[in-house]
Structure formats: C-alpha cells, structure tokens
Amino acid sequence: YVLEPGALQRPTPAKPSAGDSTDGQNPEEVLESLRTTTIGADEEVQTPFGTRRTVYADYTASGRGSTIVENFVRDKVLPRYGNTHTLTTATARQTTYLRAEAREVIRHNLNATHEDAVIFAGNGSTGAAHLFVQTLQRASFNVGKGGSQEGLRDMYYREDRWGGGECTLCGVRVKSASIYQAHQHSEAHRARVRAAAEEGQTGTQGGGGAEPLPPRRRRVVVLADAVLHHSSSLPFRELIPQHPLQGPSALLGFAASDWQTVASTPKGESNSLAAPPETSRTHGGGFEVELNTVPIDCETGLVDEVELKRRLEALRAWREGGGAVIGDAGGDAAAGATQSYELVVLCVLAAASNVTGLCADVPRITSLIRGVLNDVVVCWDYAVKRLLCNVVPAVPGGGVVFYVSDGSHSYIQNSEEREEAGTPNIIGCIRAGLVFHILDQIPDGAVSAREEMLLHRVMFAFDSHPNIEVLGPAISNGGSAPARTGVVSFMIRYGNTKPGLYLHYNFVAALLNDLFGVQARGGCACAGPYAQWLLGISDDLSVEMEHCLKRTAQEVLRPGFVRVGVHWAMSEEDIQVLIAAVKWVAEHGWRLLAAYTFDRETGEWLHRLDVPERRRVWLSNIRVADAASRPIAELETALGIAPGLATASAPRGAEALLVAAEAALKEAYSSAQVALSQSKWPVLNAEYAHLLWFALPADVAHTLRSGQPGKPQIISGESVFASDKESARPEHSILDARKIHATAHGEAEVQGGQGVPSLLDDDWEPLEAMVPEDGDEAAPAQDHRAPSFTRNQLRPSIPKPLRGMVGKAISDFNMINDGDRLLVGLSGGKDSLTVLHILLALKKSAPIHFEVAAATVDPETPEFNPHPLKEYLNALGVEYHMLSKPIIEMAKTHMDPKRPSLCAFCSRMKRGLLYSCMREKGYNVLVLGQHLDDFAESFFMSAIHNGLLRTMKANYWVQQEDVRVCRPLLYVRESHTALFAKENQLPVIADNCPACFAAPKERHKTKVLLSSLEFDYPQLFSTLLRTMKPLYALETADRADGVLAGEGEDDDAVGTDGGAVRTK
C-alpha cells in the first residue's frame, strides 16, 4: 500500500493552551509532573517480612508504564484498532497512520534522515542484531553495493522522505516505488544497467576490451568489542560454523583471532554446532566469517582503542596485499592456486555498557576507525538503508510481498516495511513512538543532569562502604574518566577474612526486595567477556566454570553481580531508600543468610518460609460477572490473597524501612520464624569445591551458634559437599571485582562493620532545583567531554570544480566586496553548510578582506532541533546567532487567507529575523544556500501556478537598500552539495525546513518533473540557467509584494503550498 501525501509525517502541533507548555518551567518540575504518571509508583507487595512499597531500580532491563501513554492507547488506539496491511477500512487506516507516525517520531528523536531505516525488530537489541545479520547474510555480505547477482537488490533506487525516490543510475526522480519498478523495464534504464555490469566485470571505467576479473570470495571480518552485550555478537558467532575460513586468518597473530567454532570444546568432546569438515566448504555461500574480540583498556574499562587501531591497520595491509591466500583456496583448485578476496569489515562496538554504564566516545572512535578504513561498517551505522542489499527480506512473509503467482513472487521496495513481515506488534510500536514523543517535550539536558546527580550520589555512597565493590572504574572528581549512564553493578563481601568470600548476587537481590521493596537484578556473568573481565575471571577459569555448569547443572555456582539502574523518574525517597538498603545489606545482610535457602539448578534464593506462588497473579483472575464463586476465587479468599483484601500498611521512607529491617533481623531466628537447629540446605558437587565463590547459609548458621556470632565464619567442606571424601573449602573467592581497578578504588579494609557510619546520618543534601531561582534560565546540562568532530568535518577538502563554480558566481555578480560582513543563513542542511565552508576557505585565499558569521532561525517546531549547530560553529570558530520565533503558531493568526502559502509566510518571517539580526550586529550581506535546482524549481512553479516569469535572484538589495542578499551556489547542482556533505560527514540537521517540507508538496512534484525531463534532455539545467539569467540577474527587490517590511523581494517558495495556489 502507499500512503497519501503527508500521512507519514508528523502534524504541525496544536497551539498549547495555558499551562501546557514546558517553556520557562523548572526542569525538575517538568520531570516531577511526568514522574507522577508512573504506573505502579506506590505499588505494595507482600514479602516474608510484611508489606513493602516497591522501589523500582531495574530500569536498565525494563522501563515502567506511564498513564499518559496507556490512557492514550486505551482511549485513542484500541477503540479503532485494526490490522495495518490495508487502508480500505477506517480502523486499518487509523492504525496504519499511528504506526507510521511512531516511526517518524523515533526517526526524528534519533536525528535520523530518510536515508536511515527505522525498523521495528522486536525482542530488544537481540531482535535488532539478529535481523541485521540476517539481512547481510541474505546478500552474502555484499555491503551497500547491490547488483544483478542472485540474492541482491537493485540498489539504484534511493528513497526520499516523501515516499518517492530517485534512480541514481539514470538520475531521474520517480513519484513512488511502483513507478520505479515500471522505470526498471524501460530500454534506457536497461541499457545503463548493462553498461554498468560490463564496467564492473572488467574492472575498468571504460571497458576497452579488458580481461574480466576473476571471481572473488568475500572475507567478512567482525571486530567485536568485549564490552558488548552478547546479544549483539552471538548472531555473528553462529555464522562461523556455516561459513568457516578457507585459509589463514586475516588477523593472524592477534589475540582472540582463532574463532573457528561457536563455543570452546574440551578435549574428548565434539561440538555439535560446528559444521562437519566434509560439508563446511559447501556452506560458504561466497563468503567466510572471521570474528576477533578487541581487548579492554584497563584504565577506562572500555574498548582498547590502540588495539582496535592495530587490527584495522593489519586489515588494511591485508587488503592492500590483495587478500591473497596461497594454496588450496576453494577445495577444487590445484595446489599453489591463488584465491583473491574482497574484504568486508564490521566493527560491532558498545556505545554504553549495560553492566557498568560506561559510555564510549562515539564520534572520536568513529573518526579513528574511518581514518584507517573508511568503508568499515560501524555498529551505529546499522540503520543506513544502503546496507539493506538483500532482495529477499530477512523474514519473508505476509505484508511485504508485491505480487505472488504460481511461478514467481516479488517483494515491496520500501526498505523499512519489507523487513517487518507478518502482523507487527502494532501497539508496542505505537507505545514506542509515544515514549519518544514525550521525551521530545522534556527540556534539553534535564534528564541527563538529574541522572548524573543521582548516579554520583549512589556511586559515592557505595564506594564509601568497605564491603561494597562497584564494578568498573570509580567516578572521577573532575578527572578524565569516561561518561556513565545510570547503571551501577556491584558485589558485596561476606566479611569472613580479607578479601574473603562474597554474598551471592541473587541472595542480595532477594534481601533488597524482601526487606526494602527494592527491585534490583541479580545478573549472571553471561553478558560476555566484559563481565568476566570485571570479575577477574581468566580465560582458563572461564572455561573451567563453563565445564562445571554443563556437567553439574548447578546454576547457583555461576558468577555474577547485582545491578541497579538510576533513573530520572525515581523520587528523592526512592534514592534514599536504595542507598540505605544496599548499605544495610552490605553491613548486616550476611546475618540473614541462614534464614534463606537456594535452588542448585536455578540459582534462585528464597526465604525458607516463603511461598511466592501464593501471591502470584493469575490470568484466570479475569472472569465474567457470574464467576466470582468459582473454586479459584474461593481458594484465594481462604489463603488471604484474593484481590482487594486489606493488608498492613507498608513502612515509608528510608528511616522507617531501616527500623523495620532491624526488627526483622532480631526476629529472624525466633521460634516463630526459622530455627537454626532444624536448618538443612542443598549440598553441592565436591569436584568443583574450589569454584565456590560465595558464602552459604550453613556458614551463617555455624557462625551464629559459635562463640563469636558477630564475626562471619565458614564451615568445613564435608558439611556442604555431596562426597564422602574431605573437600577443602576456599576462604577466598575465585572472583575479585576490585582486581582490575584496585588503584582506582583503593585498598579497602574489610572489618565486619567496624567504622561504618550510621546509615541514618547520610550527609547527602536533598536534590536541589536544576534551575536558578527568580525565574532565571535553566542551567545547561554539564557535559564533561567536549564534542568531537573529525578533521574533514572541520576542514573539509573542497573539490576544485565546486570551488570554481562558487567563485565564478561571486565574480559574475559582484557578490562580495572588500570590507563586507557576511551572515550565512544556516539552516543546518547540506546546502547552507556547503556554502559556509566554501566561504571560509575563500576567506583565507581571497585578495580582499571580508568577515563570515552564521545565524539560524528556529521556528520552534518539534521536527527541527538546531542546537547541535552551536557546538559545531564553536569548533569552527565562527560567530553564531540563534534566532527563535514560533513561526508556525504565528501563521495561524497572521497569515493572509487570500494568499495561504505557509512556505512563503515562513520564508518571509525567517528573512525578517535574519535582517533584524544583521542590522543589530552590523552585517551587510546575507548569504543563502539555494542552488541551481532551487532556481529552476521556483521558475517552473511561478510559471505554472502564477503565470509569472519569476525566480530567485542571485545578488540584490532589499527594499530598504541597507542589506544585500546573495546566493553563491547559483551555478551548483544539488547533487554536488549532497556529495560534498556526505564525503566530509558534515553534521547535517535532519528535517531542516519543517514548515515548507513537512509533506510532499508542489516543490517536490516540480523536482520530480524536472528530473524526468533531464533524463530525456541531459542539458536541461544548463539551458534553464541561460533562460533564467534576465530574472536572477536583477539587482533590486520586487517592491510590489511586500507583506512585512523588506520581506517581499523574492520567495524561495513561490507556487503552491499543499494545493493552495498563491496568486498576485
């Protein structure tokens, strides 16, 4: 299906009523208003120690619901819910619109453009990584090239943001994907495809009878960050048995470069996942996969950038050497044959750790990678549409087919929807869009500032306790430590000796829940090499631990840690309870160990008298009205767990919970609770006694019956292991969470509670407001890292033809004179950024002196976020002005209904703001970034819709004759600015003109028309340039059309706006 124009775009927001706007509000007040919408914020749960209010601290794993979102879903989405694979019914149409809008909301929030694919993959990052690998595998890792080979798409079709596209081979624009499919069958297109194929086969630009290139295998090298969660690397590991190496490794000699099977296999055992030798070569599919794990930097706790660069340089040398493998290269070749390889490199990196919260410097690492190999696919490039080369979707199915017959079938062209086969998770997609829409309305920096403050409070509180060991480097006071998100993982020592054993992470999580209602996560070390590195687990120990788990099935021995998430939606009470709870458990939690037991197979820890199943919520609780007397309801009432039964009120606040915890500790082993004399616990496998890293309930039972009940002790091995032989118990854990970062944390003395300050005397101040008093502006979020820009972004290399065309326009129309002060109208798009950089380059070499500054007009619409330009212009050293005005809101009341052109109104308002800025700051020349395509489109639109021969002017004075406007890109095509911006990775701001281009209107239609004409008449634009010269060469403004003072001289949006024809 194809949506009508505008259906995929976000609407112009309605004018907010009094009290609705967040402008000028205290950011903390905005967050507080959202915090009150949290579903379950005051939910109470039953625990073995009574009723507790939940303090949710597992935000790293899952967020919480909001009444804003859920009420919208209930009231607006579900009443008109329907399947999205049709537009013929009211319910299907409305649901399709909502899901399409959700995609655009997310695209905008991520600063993505129409060249990026936003795909609802489902199942978190696991689903996204699996889908990405599947799409690449379908195309045999032919990254971004496409072609006529089987399994590859025709990559000549490039989509635009209005649902249409362009044939990049022919240079013609088309209105929709279906029209492009018809264009594919034209003889002109087919001839160009044949010519491109012949050129690619010979490896020359002109053919010339060159010998065809021999077929090349593809070597796919995946550089995996050890910090990465395993969900992003496992799909690549699973490819290795199917596509094994046919020759030596491209990274031979580097550590972690020997991945040949999915998992390590002990001697004498076979790996069922590995491809058998006799079939492995037949599964190659034209490519082979090599996986290399990049080590971790011990100082930063993140990827070792030096090692990453060394591997990239080795791959570059391997490629420059032809990637040749001498010997039996394909199984059938004779000895001594040479196999030539095409190298494809993917860097699968972690932008942030889900264990420590440490954040990588994404721009700097990207620049480092591209500086060595510029065609590497980096993990945060996954969304680029050019990578989706597969002709068959990763998951073929309903909703993505174009046509199916008995003999053939084909799939739709849309890069996003074709990868979402079947009935999607429609409500989940809409919820995601709503969440991002709410996030857009939170003041900039409010979330990061609050979470940073909360994180520092939690980290410093935990670091101050000798029994708490936080994973990763400590937070630095003003140092150069990496930035962190609100994730804190830690271990708690038992205290039997120094360093001694730990408390099991699931026991700690259970205690936090039962005593304080804190919802933490006991996480195992399955998050990959990073978690094992943080816990001090060597490679040999990791292998031994894996063998133990496989042979004993005793999951309780699996290493792990406790993780909490600090989130802006947590209240001051939540943070106080979290800090007090963890510190109390670190101080006194070991004393309750004997009141708990564990399951050897699952690793779960429970209070010995607790039966959680009694409190569970059943789906069968939902009944029709006459089912209240059914057996399940009667049983619930008899057990005292029926919905609605009154329970004792839960203690509120850290102080009350600490008092309740002390009381629970005093009564823990009374006759009404658990008698130590009757205690029995599961026994463990004696063969792996040396791997026991945590204290057992039997240890505490022994301690409490000893003469020193206040000093943690351990019991002998025969009491805890299932063996007749004496098994020695280690006094110290094989894990060491502070081994890696001992110098950062310092050496802490474990003294069993001595010298620990009172938990109730926490000297942390309450959260202060994030804005100064008296209505001053909000304090900006502190960013300890300066924005990083590449050399090309700051000093791009300007092609001589591009520089020459701009120089010629400046010379032909006398645009710049000695002493001029230029102000570039910087929208943040490719054109204005291009003209800015060319002027900066000309300024250095020109024989005259002139100044260059820039200004941006912010129309205050949700689609446009120009604020990143501030850092960029600061890095360039260019004076910059941000001019804000609610132009779209003003249009509703000020636009002339007789001339209802929103684009023209927006254009005049923007120029009016720029003129005012120039007069105030002393600039005399306004530089705009319209190019030859814009001139031609305005010319056609004026002729077709207004019956006038008009277009924009190259260089002219405004009506007051105190400001001059020039357009140096007069001779430059749009394709030139697009290529310049792309090659130099300029920080283009997405949707830079939402007022004019929020939907495919007349300018887009004219663009498509001119493109189709140029396909038949290649000299069209050079001819139009000569035709329009009498119009764009005018040096004075058109004074007959002024709406605002000085605003009527020429419109870059003449024509119609959404069907409303502008007349004169």
mmCIF file of C-alpha atoms in Angstrom, residues 659-811:
data_model
loop_
_atom_site.group_PDB
_atom_site.id
_atom_site.type_symbol
_atom_site.label_atom_id
_atom_site.label_comp_id
_atom_site.label_asym_id
_atom_site.label_seq_id
_atom_site.Cartn_x
_atom_site.Cartn_y
_atom_site.Cartn_z
ATOM 1 C CA VAL A 659 13.763 0.272 61.666
ATOM 2 C CA ALA A 660 11.669 -2.493 60.123
ATOM 3 C CA ALA A 661 14.824 -4.244 58.873
ATOM 4 C CA GLU A 662 16.373 -4.138 62.341
ATOM 5 C CA ALA A 663 13.205 -5.642 63.795
ATOM 6 C CA ALA A 664 13.147 -8.374 61.157
ATOM 7 C CA LEU A 665 16.788 -9.212 61.938
ATOM 8 C CA LYS A 666 16.054 -9.563 65.658
ATOM 9 C CA GLU A 667 13.145 -11.935 64.995
ATOM 10 C CA ALA A 668 14.764 -13.830 62.111
ATOM 11 C CA TYR A 669 15.620 -16.975 64.071
ATOM 12 C CA SER A 670 12.914 -16.935 66.720
ATOM 13 C CA SER A 671 10.630 -19.901 67.280
ATOM 14 C CA ALA A 672 8.018 -18.248 65.097
ATOM 15 C CA GLN A 673 10.485 -17.974 62.224
ATOM 16 C CA VAL A 674 13.397 -20.273 61.321
ATOM 17 C CA ALA A 675 15.068 -22.374 63.997
ATOM 18 C CA LEU A 676 18.805 -22.784 63.355
ATOM 19 C CA SER A 677 18.837 -26.255 64.914
ATOM 20 C CA GLN A 678 16.476 -27.530 62.225
ATOM 21 C CA SER A 679 18.255 -25.944 59.294
ATOM 22 C CA LYS A 680 19.151 -28.009 56.226
ATOM 23 C CA TRP A 681 20.378 -26.755 52.865
ATOM 24 C CA PRO A 682 21.202 -28.272 49.461
ATOM 25 C CA VAL A 683 24.650 -29.816 49.063
ATOM 26 C CA LEU A 684 26.991 -29.057 46.167
ATOM 27 C CA ASN A 685 29.257 -31.091 43.903
ATOM 28 C CA ALA A 686 32.557 -31.698 45.696
ATOM 29 C CA GLU A 687 34.541 -31.953 42.446
ATOM 30 C CA TYR A 688 34.222 -28.220 41.979
ATOM 31 C CA ALA A 689 34.657 -27.152 45.589
ATOM 32 C CA HIS A 690 37.435 -24.780 44.578
ATOM 33 C CA LEU A 691 34.965 -22.817 42.424
ATOM 34 C CA LEU A 692 32.694 -21.955 45.359
ATOM 35 C CA TRP A 693 32.938 -18.161 45.489
ATOM 36 C CA PHE A 694 30.119 -17.232 47.885
ATOM 37 C CA ALA A 695 29.124 -17.853 51.494
ATOM 38 C CA LEU A 696 26.461 -20.461 52.250
ATOM 39 C CA PRO A 697 23.549 -20.417 54.702
ATOM 40 C CA ALA A 698 25.328 -23.165 56.652
ATOM 41 C CA ASP A 699 28.229 -20.769 57.233
ATOM 42 C CA VAL A 700 25.999 -18.268 58.995
ATOM 43 C CA ALA A 701 24.197 -20.973 60.975
ATOM 44 C CA HIS A 702 27.614 -22.142 62.160
ATOM 45 C CA THR A 703 28.677 -18.566 62.942
ATOM 46 C CA LEU A 704 25.557 -17.719 64.961
ATOM 47 C CA ARG A 705 25.972 -20.869 67.100
ATOM 48 C CA SER A 706 29.678 -20.206 67.691
ATOM 49 C CA GLY A 707 31.310 -18.195 70.424
ATOM 50 C CA GLN A 708 31.809 -15.260 68.029
ATOM 51 C CA PRO A 709 28.390 -14.713 66.420
ATOM 52 C CA GLY A 710 29.383 -11.250 65.196
ATOM 53 C CA LYS A 711 32.323 -12.428 63.075
ATOM 54 C CA PRO A 712 31.454 -14.157 59.777
ATOM 55 C CA GLN A 713 32.961 -17.650 59.549
ATOM 56 C CA ILE A 714 32.840 -20.591 57.133
ATOM 57 C CA ILE A 715 32.045 -24.223 57.854
ATOM 58 C CA SER A 716 34.139 -27.202 56.808
ATOM 59 C CA GLY A 717 33.706 -28.752 53.381
ATOM 60 C CA GLU A 718 32.151 -32.065 54.431
ATOM 61 C CA SER A 719 29.038 -30.221 55.608
ATOM 62 C CA VAL A 720 28.302 -28.585 52.255
ATOM 63 C CA PHE A 721 29.509 -31.023 49.600
ATOM 64 C CA ALA A 722 27.977 -34.315 48.488
ATOM 65 C CA SER A 723 31.054 -36.507 48.964
ATOM 66 C CA ASP A 724 32.461 -38.971 51.475
ATOM 67 C CA LYS A 725 35.903 -37.524 50.912
ATOM 68 C CA GLU A 726 37.067 -34.445 52.711
ATOM 69 C CA SER A 727 36.808 -31.435 50.423
ATOM 70 C CA ALA A 728 38.715 -28.303 51.229
ATOM 71 C CA ARG A 729 36.749 -25.051 51.151
ATOM 72 C CA PRO A 730 38.439 -21.923 49.877
ATOM 73 C CA GLU A 731 38.425 -18.996 52.274
ATOM 74 C CA HIS A 732 38.723 -16.535 49.415
ATOM 75 C CA SER A 733 36.586 -16.156 46.326
ATOM 76 C CA ILE A 734 37.984 -17.015 42.926
ATOM 77 C CA LEU A 735 36.304 -13.791 41.809
ATOM 78 C CA ASP A 736 37.708 -10.362 42.558
ATOM 79 C CA ALA A 737 35.648 -7.359 41.495
ATOM 80 C CA ARG A 738 38.391 -4.919 42.540
ATOM 81 C CA LYS A 739 41.328 -6.689 40.960
ATOM 82 C CA ILE A 740 41.084 -4.776 37.683
ATOM 83 C CA HIS A 741 40.509 -1.363 39.215
ATOM 84 C CA ALA A 742 42.288 -1.703 42.555
ATOM 85 C CA THR A 743 44.194 1.548 42.068
ATOM 86 C CA ALA A 744 41.025 3.440 41.270
ATOM 87 C CA HIS A 745 39.011 2.185 44.227
ATOM 88 C CA GLY A 746 41.854 1.992 46.702
ATOM 89 C CA GLU A 747 42.522 -0.798 49.151
ATOM 90 C CA ALA A 748 39.511 -1.037 51.478
ATOM 91 C CA GLU A 749 39.792 -2.753 54.842
ATOM 92 C CA VAL A 750 37.010 -5.254 55.483
ATOM 93 C CA GLN A 751 36.294 -5.057 59.198
ATOM 94 C CA GLY A 752 32.921 -6.699 59.530
ATOM 95 C CA GLY A 753 31.053 -3.491 60.186
ATOM 96 C CA GLN A 754 33.528 -1.605 62.350
ATOM 97 C CA GLY A 755 33.957 2.023 61.489
ATOM 98 C CA VAL A 756 30.930 2.164 59.165
ATOM 99 C CA PRO A 757 28.992 5.430 59.619
ATOM 100 C CA SER A 758 25.343 5.340 60.644
ATOM 101 C CA LEU A 759 23.072 4.743 57.693
ATOM 102 C CA LEU A 760 20.520 7.191 59.009
ATOM 103 C CA ASP A 761 23.058 10.016 59.191
ATOM 104 C CA ASP A 762 23.517 10.244 55.459
ATOM 105 C CA ASP A 763 25.176 13.580 54.839
ATOM 106 C CA TRP A 764 23.868 13.926 51.291
ATOM 107 C CA GLU A 765 21.891 17.062 50.664
ATOM 108 C CA PRO A 766 18.376 16.768 49.145
ATOM 109 C CA LEU A 767 18.095 17.234 45.423
ATOM 110 C CA GLU A 768 18.369 20.887 44.540
ATOM 111 C CA ALA A 769 16.416 22.512 41.773
ATOM 112 C CA MET A 770 18.080 22.345 38.404
ATOM 113 C CA VAL A 771 17.441 25.997 37.604
ATOM 114 C CA PRO A 772 18.412 29.119 39.485
ATOM 115 C CA GLU A 773 15.761 30.926 41.462
ATOM 116 C CA ASP A 774 13.926 34.082 40.405
ATOM 117 C CA GLY A 775 12.969 32.611 37.037
ATOM 118 C CA ASP A 776 16.444 32.650 35.547
ATOM 119 C CA GLU A 777 17.193 30.393 32.626
ATOM 120 C CA ALA A 778 17.759 26.710 33.265
ATOM 121 C CA ALA A 779 21.308 25.712 33.953
ATOM 122 C CA PRO A 780 22.648 23.717 30.995
ATOM 123 C CA ALA A 781 23.475 20.060 31.464
ATOM 124 C CA GLN A 782 27.115 19.552 32.257
ATOM 125 C CA ASP A 783 28.998 17.625 29.652
ATOM 126 C CA HIS A 784 32.467 16.654 30.800
ATOM 127 C CA ARG A 785 33.535 15.766 27.282
ATOM 128 C CA ALA A 786 33.926 18.358 24.572
ATOM 129 C CA PRO A 787 32.044 17.485 21.358
ATOM 130 C CA SER A 788 34.308 15.638 18.941
ATOM 131 C CA PHE A 789 34.451 16.485 15.247
ATOM 132 C CA THR A 790 36.626 14.898 12.599
ATOM 133 C CA ARG A 791 39.218 16.798 10.593
ATOM 134 C CA ASN A 792 37.067 16.523 7.474
ATOM 135 C CA GLN A 793 34.101 17.988 9.327
ATOM 136 C CA LEU A 794 36.103 21.000 10.493
ATOM 137 C CA ARG A 795 38.386 21.484 7.483
ATOM 138 C CA PRO A 796 36.792 19.677 4.535
ATOM 139 C CA SER A 797 38.613 19.351 1.258
ATOM 140 C CA ILE A 798 36.659 21.395 -1.288
ATOM 141 C CA PRO A 799 36.741 19.993 -4.845
ATOM 142 C CA LYS A 800 38.130 22.421 -7.402
ATOM 143 C CA PRO A 801 35.011 22.285 -9.658
ATOM 144 C CA LEU A 802 32.753 23.138 -6.711
ATOM 145 C CA ARG A 803 35.012 25.938 -5.544
ATOM 146 C CA GLY A 804 35.321 27.212 -9.093
ATOM 147 C CA MET A 805 31.538 27.381 -9.660
ATOM 148 C CA VAL A 806 31.034 29.350 -6.446
ATOM 149 C CA GLY A 807 33.938 31.653 -7.253
ATOM 150 C CA LYS A 808 32.549 32.304 -10.726
ATOM 151 C CA ALA A 809 29.104 33.212 -9.346
ATOM 152 C CA ILE A 810 30.673 35.589 -6.808
ATOM 153 C CA SER A 811 32.720 37.214 -9.556
#
